[in-house]
Amino acid sequence: CLELISSIARRPVYLSLLLDNEALRHQLVRLLSSSPYISTLLTRHPILLDDLLTGYSLTDFDIQTLDKDLEKLLSTVEQGDLEQQMNLLREFQNSKLLGVASLDISTRLSAKDTGRSLSAIAEACVKESLKISIHDIISSHGAPTGYSHDNLPFCVIAYGKLGSRELVFGSDLDLVLVSRGFPDSEKTSGPRKIYVPQFFARIGQRLVHIISTRTPAGRLYEVDMRLR
């Protein structure tokens, strides 16, 4: 608790929030005393204190709900503003991880429910990161002839704990990227044409960059691409 107070000592808004809300203070003490993970998360990102004012349920962490929440959040950002998109992805993830951790402590979630919830958060983040990657590369180079954002023959396959929906807090992601085969000589249709195999490689590189780069809001996940 002292570490958190030290981190917000110069932020009157957060101090007032704690002073004015006894229920929040009790909840905060319970969470911090139960979980070093939550303590670190809140100390690094005090803005998450606002999220503790609302309750959580398992339905908040099904993939359809998460997809809608993240899509709505990112709709406030102009397409092509990669820095802001990356920050919002991380803020979304931090908020949802706090929710799962709080629910785990308050209701004693089963390992299965926790794993599925954490995996759904990761899946939503990866899907939106892929959409951003595809949009950025197509905006720069066009797409293979006959393809667009909506039908691009490219997918992400999860192995390891994400593949089995058994993620734990702090898990990395084992990912494999797959695209349809194209002739090495075929190029994209945009004004800055590149070879199609290079086009798909750049989507993959951008995807890994979005997920694994550390920003002021943190990093989404470490990505293990050794399986390719």
PDB file of C-alpha atoms in Angstrom:
ATOM      1  CA  CYS A   1       0.000   0.000   0.000  1.00  0.00           C
ATOM      2  CA  LEU A   2       2.844   2.389   0.815  1.00  0.00           C
ATOM      3  CA  GLU A   3       4.381   1.863  -2.622  1.00  0.00           C
ATOM      4  CA  LEU A   4       1.089   2.744  -4.284  1.00  0.00           C
ATOM      5  CA  ILE A   5       0.559   5.826  -2.091  1.00  0.00           C
ATOM      6  CA  SER A   6       4.091   6.980  -2.885  1.00  0.00           C
ATOM      7  CA  SER A   7       3.411   6.647  -6.598  1.00  0.00           C
ATOM      8  CA  ILE A   8       0.251   8.792  -6.433  1.00  0.00           C
ATOM      9  CA  ALA A   9       1.354  11.245  -3.727  1.00  0.00           C
ATOM     10  CA  ARG A  10       1.552  14.117  -6.224  1.00  0.00           C
ATOM     11  CA  ARG A  11      -1.732  13.255  -7.933  1.00  0.00           C
ATOM     12  CA  PRO A  12      -4.545  14.850  -5.901  1.00  0.00           C
ATOM     13  CA  VAL A  13      -7.263  13.229  -8.033  1.00  0.00           C
ATOM     14  CA  TYR A  14      -6.245   9.714  -6.987  1.00  0.00           C
ATOM     15  CA  LEU A  15      -5.736  10.671  -3.345  1.00  0.00           C
ATOM     16  CA  SER A  16      -9.183  12.277  -3.257  1.00  0.00           C
ATOM     17  CA  LEU A  17     -10.669   9.155  -4.817  1.00  0.00           C
ATOM     18  CA  LEU A  18      -9.290   7.043  -1.972  1.00  0.00           C
ATOM     19  CA  LEU A  19     -10.166   9.550   0.746  1.00  0.00           C
ATOM     20  CA  ASP A  20     -13.754   9.914  -0.425  1.00  0.00           C
ATOM     21  CA  ASN A  21     -14.547   6.250  -1.002  1.00  0.00           C
ATOM     22  CA  GLU A  22     -14.301   3.952   2.002  1.00  0.00           C
ATOM     23  CA  ALA A  23     -15.478   0.882   0.079  1.00  0.00           C
ATOM     24  CA  LEU A  24     -12.742   1.422  -2.485  1.00  0.00           C
ATOM     25  CA  ARG A  25     -10.118   1.716   0.260  1.00  0.00           C
ATOM     26  CA  HIS A  26     -11.194  -1.587   1.802  1.00  0.00           C
ATOM     27  CA  GLN A  27     -11.225  -3.284  -1.596  1.00  0.00           C
ATOM     28  CA  LEU A  28      -7.801  -1.888  -2.429  1.00  0.00           C
ATOM     29  CA  VAL A  29      -6.240  -3.106   0.823  1.00  0.00           C
ATOM     30  CA  ARG A  30      -7.735  -6.566   0.301  1.00  0.00           C
ATOM     31  CA  LEU A  31      -6.417  -6.787  -3.272  1.00  0.00           C
ATOM     32  CA  LEU A  32      -2.940  -5.470  -2.496  1.00  0.00           C
ATOM     33  CA  SER A  33      -2.522  -7.775   0.497  1.00  0.00           C
ATOM     34  CA  SER A  34      -3.590 -10.770  -1.603  1.00  0.00           C
ATOM     35  CA  SER A  35      -1.656 -10.148  -4.810  1.00  0.00           C
ATOM     36  CA  PRO A  36       1.808  -8.695  -5.486  1.00  0.00           C
ATOM     37  CA  TYR A  37       0.779  -8.794  -9.164  1.00  0.00           C
ATOM     38  CA  ILE A  38      -2.105  -6.380  -8.584  1.00  0.00           C
ATOM     39  CA  SER A  39       0.102  -4.202  -6.389  1.00  0.00           C
ATOM     40  CA  THR A  40       2.673  -3.847  -9.167  1.00  0.00           C
ATOM     41  CA  LEU A  41       0.006  -3.260 -11.812  1.00  0.00           C
ATOM     42  CA  LEU A  42      -1.718  -0.484  -9.866  1.00  0.00           C
ATOM     43  CA  THR A  43       1.547   1.151  -8.792  1.00  0.00           C
ATOM     44  CA  ARG A  44       2.707   1.333 -12.414  1.00  0.00           C
ATOM     45  CA  HIS A  45      -0.700   2.386 -13.752  1.00  0.00           C
ATOM     46  CA  PRO A  46      -2.683   4.278 -11.064  1.00  0.00           C
ATOM     47  CA  ILE A  47      -5.312   5.198 -13.660  1.00  0.00           C
ATOM     48  CA  LEU A  48      -6.628   1.670 -13.100  1.00  0.00           C
ATOM     49  CA  LEU A  49      -7.960   2.757  -9.699  1.00  0.00           C
ATOM     50  CA  ASP A  50     -11.010   4.085 -11.538  1.00  0.00           C
ATOM     51  CA  ASP A  51     -11.747   0.567 -12.798  1.00  0.00           C
ATOM     52  CA  LEU A  52     -12.109  -0.732  -9.241  1.00  0.00           C
ATOM     53  CA  LEU A  53     -15.259   1.371  -8.852  1.00  0.00           C
ATOM     54  CA  THR A  54     -17.144  -1.056 -11.099  1.00  0.00           C
ATOM     55  CA  GLY A  55     -17.788  -4.707 -10.392  1.00  0.00           C
ATOM     56  CA  TYR A  56     -16.770  -7.609 -12.616  1.00  0.00           C
ATOM     57  CA  SER A  57     -18.367 -10.839 -13.796  1.00  0.00           C
ATOM     58  CA  LEU A  58     -17.152 -13.693 -15.964  1.00  0.00           C
ATOM     59  CA  THR A  59     -19.355 -12.490 -18.823  1.00  0.00           C
ATOM     60  CA  ASP A  60     -17.112  -9.424 -19.092  1.00  0.00           C
ATOM     61  CA  PHE A  61     -14.347 -11.698 -20.360  1.00  0.00           C
ATOM     62  CA  ASP A  62     -15.966 -13.742 -23.090  1.00  0.00           C
ATOM     63  CA  ILE A  63     -14.374 -13.128 -26.477  1.00  0.00           C
ATOM     64  CA  GLN A  64     -17.428 -11.478 -28.074  1.00  0.00           C
ATOM     65  CA  THR A  65     -17.712  -8.899 -25.292  1.00  0.00           C
ATOM     66  CA  LEU A  66     -13.980  -8.202 -25.321  1.00  0.00           C
ATOM     67  CA  ASP A  67     -13.960  -7.803 -29.114  1.00  0.00           C
ATOM     68  CA  LYS A  68     -16.762  -5.241 -28.952  1.00  0.00           C
ATOM     69  CA  ASP A  69     -15.162  -3.320 -26.079  1.00  0.00           C
ATOM     70  CA  LEU A  70     -11.782  -3.130 -27.794  1.00  0.00           C
ATOM     71  CA  GLU A  71     -13.233  -2.235 -31.178  1.00  0.00           C
ATOM     72  CA  LYS A  72     -15.228   0.583 -29.576  1.00  0.00           C
ATOM     73  CA  LEU A  73     -12.142   1.874 -27.751  1.00  0.00           C
ATOM     74  CA  LEU A  74      -9.971   1.882 -30.870  1.00  0.00           C
ATOM     75  CA  SER A  75     -12.683   3.548 -32.952  1.00  0.00           C
ATOM     76  CA  THR A  76     -11.819   6.790 -31.126  1.00  0.00           C
ATOM     77  CA  VAL A  77      -8.348   6.808 -32.728  1.00  0.00           C
ATOM     78  CA  GLU A  78      -7.589   7.904 -36.273  1.00  0.00           C
ATOM     79  CA  GLN A  79      -6.447   5.064 -38.538  1.00  0.00           C
ATOM     80  CA  GLY A  80      -2.690   5.199 -38.942  1.00  0.00           C
ATOM     81  CA  ASP A  81      -1.976   6.659 -35.481  1.00  0.00           C
ATOM     82  CA  LEU A  82       0.023   3.589 -34.478  1.00  0.00           C
ATOM     83  CA  GLU A  83       1.418   5.042 -31.256  1.00  0.00           C
ATOM     84  CA  GLN A  84      -2.013   5.868 -29.857  1.00  0.00           C
ATOM     85  CA  GLN A  85      -3.437   2.540 -31.008  1.00  0.00           C
ATOM     86  CA  MET A  86      -0.645   0.693 -29.212  1.00  0.00           C
ATOM     87  CA  ASN A  87      -1.187   2.683 -26.018  1.00  0.00           C
ATOM     88  CA  LEU A  88      -4.933   2.000 -26.040  1.00  0.00           C
ATOM     89  CA  LEU A  89      -4.324  -1.709 -26.598  1.00  0.00           C
ATOM     90  CA  ARG A  90      -2.113  -1.761 -23.512  1.00  0.00           C
ATOM     91  CA  GLU A  91      -4.544   0.261 -21.409  1.00  0.00           C
ATOM     92  CA  PHE A  92      -7.315  -2.136 -22.419  1.00  0.00           C
ATOM     93  CA  GLN A  93      -5.206  -5.150 -21.504  1.00  0.00           C
ATOM     94  CA  ASN A  94      -4.157  -3.689 -18.138  1.00  0.00           C
ATOM     95  CA  SER A  95      -7.776  -2.925 -17.266  1.00  0.00           C
ATOM     96  CA  LYS A  96      -8.983  -6.405 -18.179  1.00  0.00           C
ATOM     97  CA  LEU A  97      -6.105  -8.151 -16.398  1.00  0.00           C
ATOM     98  CA  LEU A  98      -6.948  -6.211 -13.260  1.00  0.00           C
ATOM     99  CA  GLY A  99     -10.553  -7.337 -13.638  1.00  0.00           C
ATOM    100  CA  VAL A 100      -9.631 -11.009 -13.873  1.00  0.00           C
ATOM    101  CA  ALA A 101      -7.227 -10.744 -10.937  1.00  0.00           C
ATOM    102  CA  SER A 102      -9.858  -8.991  -8.805  1.00  0.00           C
ATOM    103  CA  LEU A 103     -12.505 -11.549  -9.718  1.00  0.00           C
ATOM    104  CA  ASP A 104     -10.077 -14.366  -9.003  1.00  0.00           C
ATOM    105  CA  ILE A 105      -9.428 -13.044  -5.487  1.00  0.00           C
ATOM    106  CA  SER A 106     -13.017 -12.108  -4.637  1.00  0.00           C
ATOM    107  CA  THR A 107     -14.756 -15.213  -5.997  1.00  0.00           C
ATOM    108  CA  ARG A 108     -11.912 -17.739  -6.084  1.00  0.00           C
ATOM    109  CA  LEU A 109     -12.152 -18.496  -9.803  1.00  0.00           C
ATOM    110  CA  SER A 110     -11.189 -21.965 -10.919  1.00  0.00           C
ATOM    111  CA  ALA A 111      -7.916 -22.328 -12.819  1.00  0.00           C
ATOM    112  CA  LYS A 112      -9.997 -23.186 -15.891  1.00  0.00           C
ATOM    113  CA  ASP A 113     -12.068 -19.987 -15.719  1.00  0.00           C
ATOM    114  CA  THR A 114      -8.989 -17.866 -15.086  1.00  0.00           C
ATOM    115  CA  GLY A 115      -7.136 -19.439 -18.009  1.00  0.00           C
ATOM    116  CA  ARG A 116     -10.049 -18.979 -20.371  1.00  0.00           C
ATOM    117  CA  SER A 117     -10.544 -15.349 -19.358  1.00  0.00           C
ATOM    118  CA  LEU A 118      -6.856 -14.478 -19.736  1.00  0.00           C
ATOM    119  CA  SER A 119      -6.751 -16.307 -23.079  1.00  0.00           C
ATOM    120  CA  ALA A 120      -9.789 -14.383 -24.331  1.00  0.00           C
ATOM    121  CA  ILE A 121      -8.069 -11.092 -23.449  1.00  0.00           C
ATOM    122  CA  ALA A 122      -4.956 -12.165 -25.359  1.00  0.00           C
ATOM    123  CA  GLU A 123      -7.012 -13.325 -28.338  1.00  0.00           C
ATOM    124  CA  ALA A 124      -8.864 -10.008 -28.538  1.00  0.00           C
ATOM    125  CA  CYS A 125      -5.587  -8.062 -28.375  1.00  0.00           C
ATOM    126  CA  VAL A 126      -3.922 -10.216 -31.036  1.00  0.00           C
ATOM    127  CA  LYS A 127      -6.922  -9.945 -33.377  1.00  0.00           C
ATOM    128  CA  GLU A 128      -7.012  -6.159 -33.158  1.00  0.00           C
ATOM    129  CA  SER A 129      -3.228  -5.949 -33.501  1.00  0.00           C
ATOM    130  CA  LEU A 130      -3.476  -8.014 -36.675  1.00  0.00           C
ATOM    131  CA  LYS A 131      -6.185  -5.727 -38.080  1.00  0.00           C
ATOM    132  CA  ILE A 132      -3.960  -2.710 -37.426  1.00  0.00           C
ATOM    133  CA  SER A 133      -0.961  -4.442 -39.013  1.00  0.00           C
ATOM    134  CA  ILE A 134      -2.876  -5.408 -42.149  1.00  0.00           C
ATOM    135  CA  HIS A 135      -4.345  -1.917 -42.527  1.00  0.00           C
ATOM    136  CA  ASP A 136      -0.959  -0.233 -42.163  1.00  0.00           C
ATOM    137  CA  ILE A 137       0.834  -2.460 -44.680  1.00  0.00           C
ATOM    138  CA  ILE A 138      -1.968  -2.329 -47.240  1.00  0.00           C
ATOM    139  CA  SER A 139      -2.101   1.466 -46.872  1.00  0.00           C
ATOM    140  CA  SER A 140       1.589   1.595 -47.774  1.00  0.00           C
ATOM    141  CA  HIS A 141       1.875  -1.118 -50.428  1.00  0.00           C
ATOM    142  CA  GLY A 142      -1.562  -2.284 -51.508  1.00  0.00           C
ATOM    143  CA  ALA A 143      -2.572  -5.956 -51.366  1.00  0.00           C
ATOM    144  CA  PRO A 144      -2.114  -9.003 -53.594  1.00  0.00           C
ATOM    145  CA  THR A 145      -4.353  -8.750 -56.660  1.00  0.00           C
ATOM    146  CA  GLY A 146      -7.916  -9.748 -55.826  1.00  0.00           C
ATOM    147  CA  TYR A 147      -7.510  -9.368 -52.053  1.00  0.00           C
ATOM    148  CA  SER A 148      -8.265  -6.659 -49.491  1.00  0.00           C
ATOM    149  CA  HIS A 149      -8.427  -6.133 -45.724  1.00  0.00           C
ATOM    150  CA  ASP A 150     -11.477  -8.360 -45.430  1.00  0.00           C
ATOM    151  CA  ASN A 151     -10.339 -11.498 -47.254  1.00  0.00           C
ATOM    152  CA  LEU A 152      -6.564 -11.501 -46.923  1.00  0.00           C
ATOM    153  CA  PRO A 153      -5.287 -15.131 -46.796  1.00  0.00           C
ATOM    154  CA  PHE A 154      -3.271 -14.688 -43.603  1.00  0.00           C
ATOM    155  CA  CYS A 155      -3.890 -16.028 -40.105  1.00  0.00           C
ATOM    156  CA  VAL A 156      -2.372 -16.357 -36.659  1.00  0.00           C
ATOM    157  CA  ILE A 157      -2.289 -19.755 -34.945  1.00  0.00           C
ATOM    158  CA  ALA A 158      -1.727 -19.973 -31.198  1.00  0.00           C
ATOM    159  CA  TYR A 159       0.274 -22.804 -29.661  1.00  0.00           C
ATOM    160  CA  GLY A 160       1.230 -23.366 -26.031  1.00  0.00           C
ATOM    161  CA  LYS A 161      -0.938 -22.047 -23.217  1.00  0.00           C
ATOM    162  CA  LEU A 162      -2.889 -19.664 -25.437  1.00  0.00           C
ATOM    163  CA  GLY A 163      -3.668 -22.476 -27.874  1.00  0.00           C
ATOM    164  CA  SER A 164      -5.086 -24.591 -25.053  1.00  0.00           C
ATOM    165  CA  ARG A 165      -6.728 -21.551 -23.366  1.00  0.00           C
ATOM    166  CA  GLU A 166      -4.700 -22.025 -20.208  1.00  0.00           C
ATOM    167  CA  LEU A 167      -2.869 -18.696 -19.998  1.00  0.00           C
ATOM    168  CA  VAL A 168      -1.639 -17.532 -16.609  1.00  0.00           C
ATOM    169  CA  PHE A 169      -0.641 -14.020 -15.549  1.00  0.00           C
ATOM    170  CA  GLY A 170       2.655 -13.173 -17.226  1.00  0.00           C
ATOM    171  CA  SER A 171       2.458 -15.863 -19.923  1.00  0.00           C
ATOM    172  CA  ASP A 172       4.116 -15.215 -23.254  1.00  0.00           C
ATOM    173  CA  LEU A 173       2.452 -16.082 -26.567  1.00  0.00           C
ATOM    174  CA  ASP A 174       3.646 -18.889 -28.839  1.00  0.00           C
ATOM    175  CA  LEU A 175       2.437 -17.847 -32.288  1.00  0.00           C
ATOM    176  CA  VAL A 176       2.700 -19.209 -35.812  1.00  0.00           C
ATOM    177  CA  LEU A 177       1.852 -17.022 -38.817  1.00  0.00           C
ATOM    178  CA  VAL A 178       0.442 -18.647 -41.938  1.00  0.00           C
ATOM    179  CA  SER A 179      -0.342 -17.203 -45.375  1.00  0.00           C
ATOM    180  CA  ARG A 180      -1.374 -18.629 -48.695  1.00  0.00           C
ATOM    181  CA  GLY A 181       1.524 -19.364 -51.004  1.00  0.00           C
ATOM    182  CA  PHE A 182       2.161 -16.921 -53.857  1.00  0.00           C
ATOM    183  CA  PRO A 183       4.771 -16.900 -56.658  1.00  0.00           C
ATOM    184  CA  ASP A 184       7.949 -15.108 -55.594  1.00  0.00           C
ATOM    185  CA  SER A 185       7.602 -12.835 -58.633  1.00  0.00           C
ATOM    186  CA  GLU A 186       4.078 -11.583 -57.830  1.00  0.00           C
ATOM    187  CA  LYS A 187       3.756  -8.029 -56.477  1.00  0.00           C
ATOM    188  CA  THR A 188       1.127  -6.065 -54.588  1.00  0.00           C
ATOM    189  CA  SER A 189      -1.268  -3.690 -56.333  1.00  0.00           C
ATOM    190  CA  GLY A 190      -0.432  -0.419 -54.536  1.00  0.00           C
ATOM    191  CA  PRO A 191       1.656   2.537 -55.724  1.00  0.00           C
ATOM    192  CA  ARG A 192       4.651   1.305 -53.667  1.00  0.00           C
ATOM    193  CA  LYS A 193       4.637  -2.271 -54.930  1.00  0.00           C
ATOM    194  CA  ILE A 194       6.538  -5.008 -53.118  1.00  0.00           C
ATOM    195  CA  TYR A 195       6.738  -8.744 -53.676  1.00  0.00           C
ATOM    196  CA  VAL A 196       3.838 -10.613 -52.079  1.00  0.00           C
ATOM    197  CA  PRO A 197       6.010 -12.863 -49.847  1.00  0.00           C
ATOM    198  CA  GLN A 198       7.645  -9.679 -48.551  1.00  0.00           C
ATOM    199  CA  PHE A 199       4.176  -8.165 -48.045  1.00  0.00           C
ATOM    200  CA  PHE A 200       3.137 -10.989 -45.714  1.00  0.00           C
ATOM    201  CA  ALA A 201       6.468 -10.898 -43.906  1.00  0.00           C
ATOM    202  CA  ARG A 202       5.954  -7.201 -43.167  1.00  0.00           C
ATOM    203  CA  ILE A 203       2.493  -7.855 -41.764  1.00  0.00           C
ATOM    204  CA  GLY A 204       4.019 -10.418 -39.421  1.00  0.00           C
ATOM    205  CA  GLN A 205       6.832  -8.084 -38.405  1.00  0.00           C
ATOM    206  CA  ARG A 206       4.386  -5.247 -37.725  1.00  0.00           C
ATOM    207  CA  LEU A 207       2.169  -7.581 -35.699  1.00  0.00           C
ATOM    208  CA  VAL A 208       5.058  -8.685 -33.461  1.00  0.00           C
ATOM    209  CA  HIS A 209       6.157  -5.050 -33.077  1.00  0.00           C
ATOM    210  CA  ILE A 210       2.683  -3.946 -31.948  1.00  0.00           C
ATOM    211  CA  ILE A 211       2.367  -6.756 -29.422  1.00  0.00           C
ATOM    212  CA  SER A 212       5.864  -6.885 -27.949  1.00  0.00           C
ATOM    213  CA  THR A 213       7.186  -3.304 -27.999  1.00  0.00           C
ATOM    214  CA  ARG A 214       7.332  -1.660 -24.585  1.00  0.00           C
ATOM    215  CA  THR A 215       5.617   1.748 -24.420  1.00  0.00           C
ATOM    216  CA  PRO A 216       4.820   4.067 -21.475  1.00  0.00           C
ATOM    217  CA  ALA A 217       1.683   1.943 -20.988  1.00  0.00           C
ATOM    218  CA  GLY A 218       3.728  -1.259 -20.873  1.00  0.00           C
ATOM    219  CA  ARG A 219       3.922  -4.203 -23.232  1.00  0.00           C
ATOM    220  CA  LEU A 220       1.079  -6.425 -24.363  1.00  0.00           C
ATOM    221  CA  TYR A 221       2.927  -9.746 -24.359  1.00  0.00           C
ATOM    222  CA  GLU A 222       6.275 -11.292 -24.992  1.00  0.00           C
ATOM    223  CA  VAL A 223       6.009 -13.195 -28.263  1.00  0.00           C
ATOM    224  CA  ASP A 224       7.841 -16.443 -28.963  1.00  0.00           C
ATOM    225  CA  MET A 225       8.163 -16.846 -32.738  1.00  0.00           C
ATOM    226  CA  ARG A 226      10.657 -19.709 -32.760  1.00  0.00           C
ATOM    227  CA  LEU A 227       7.998 -22.033 -34.167  1.00  0.00           C
ATOM    228  CA  ARG A 228       7.311 -19.452 -36.909  1.00  0.00           C
TER     229      ARG A 228
END
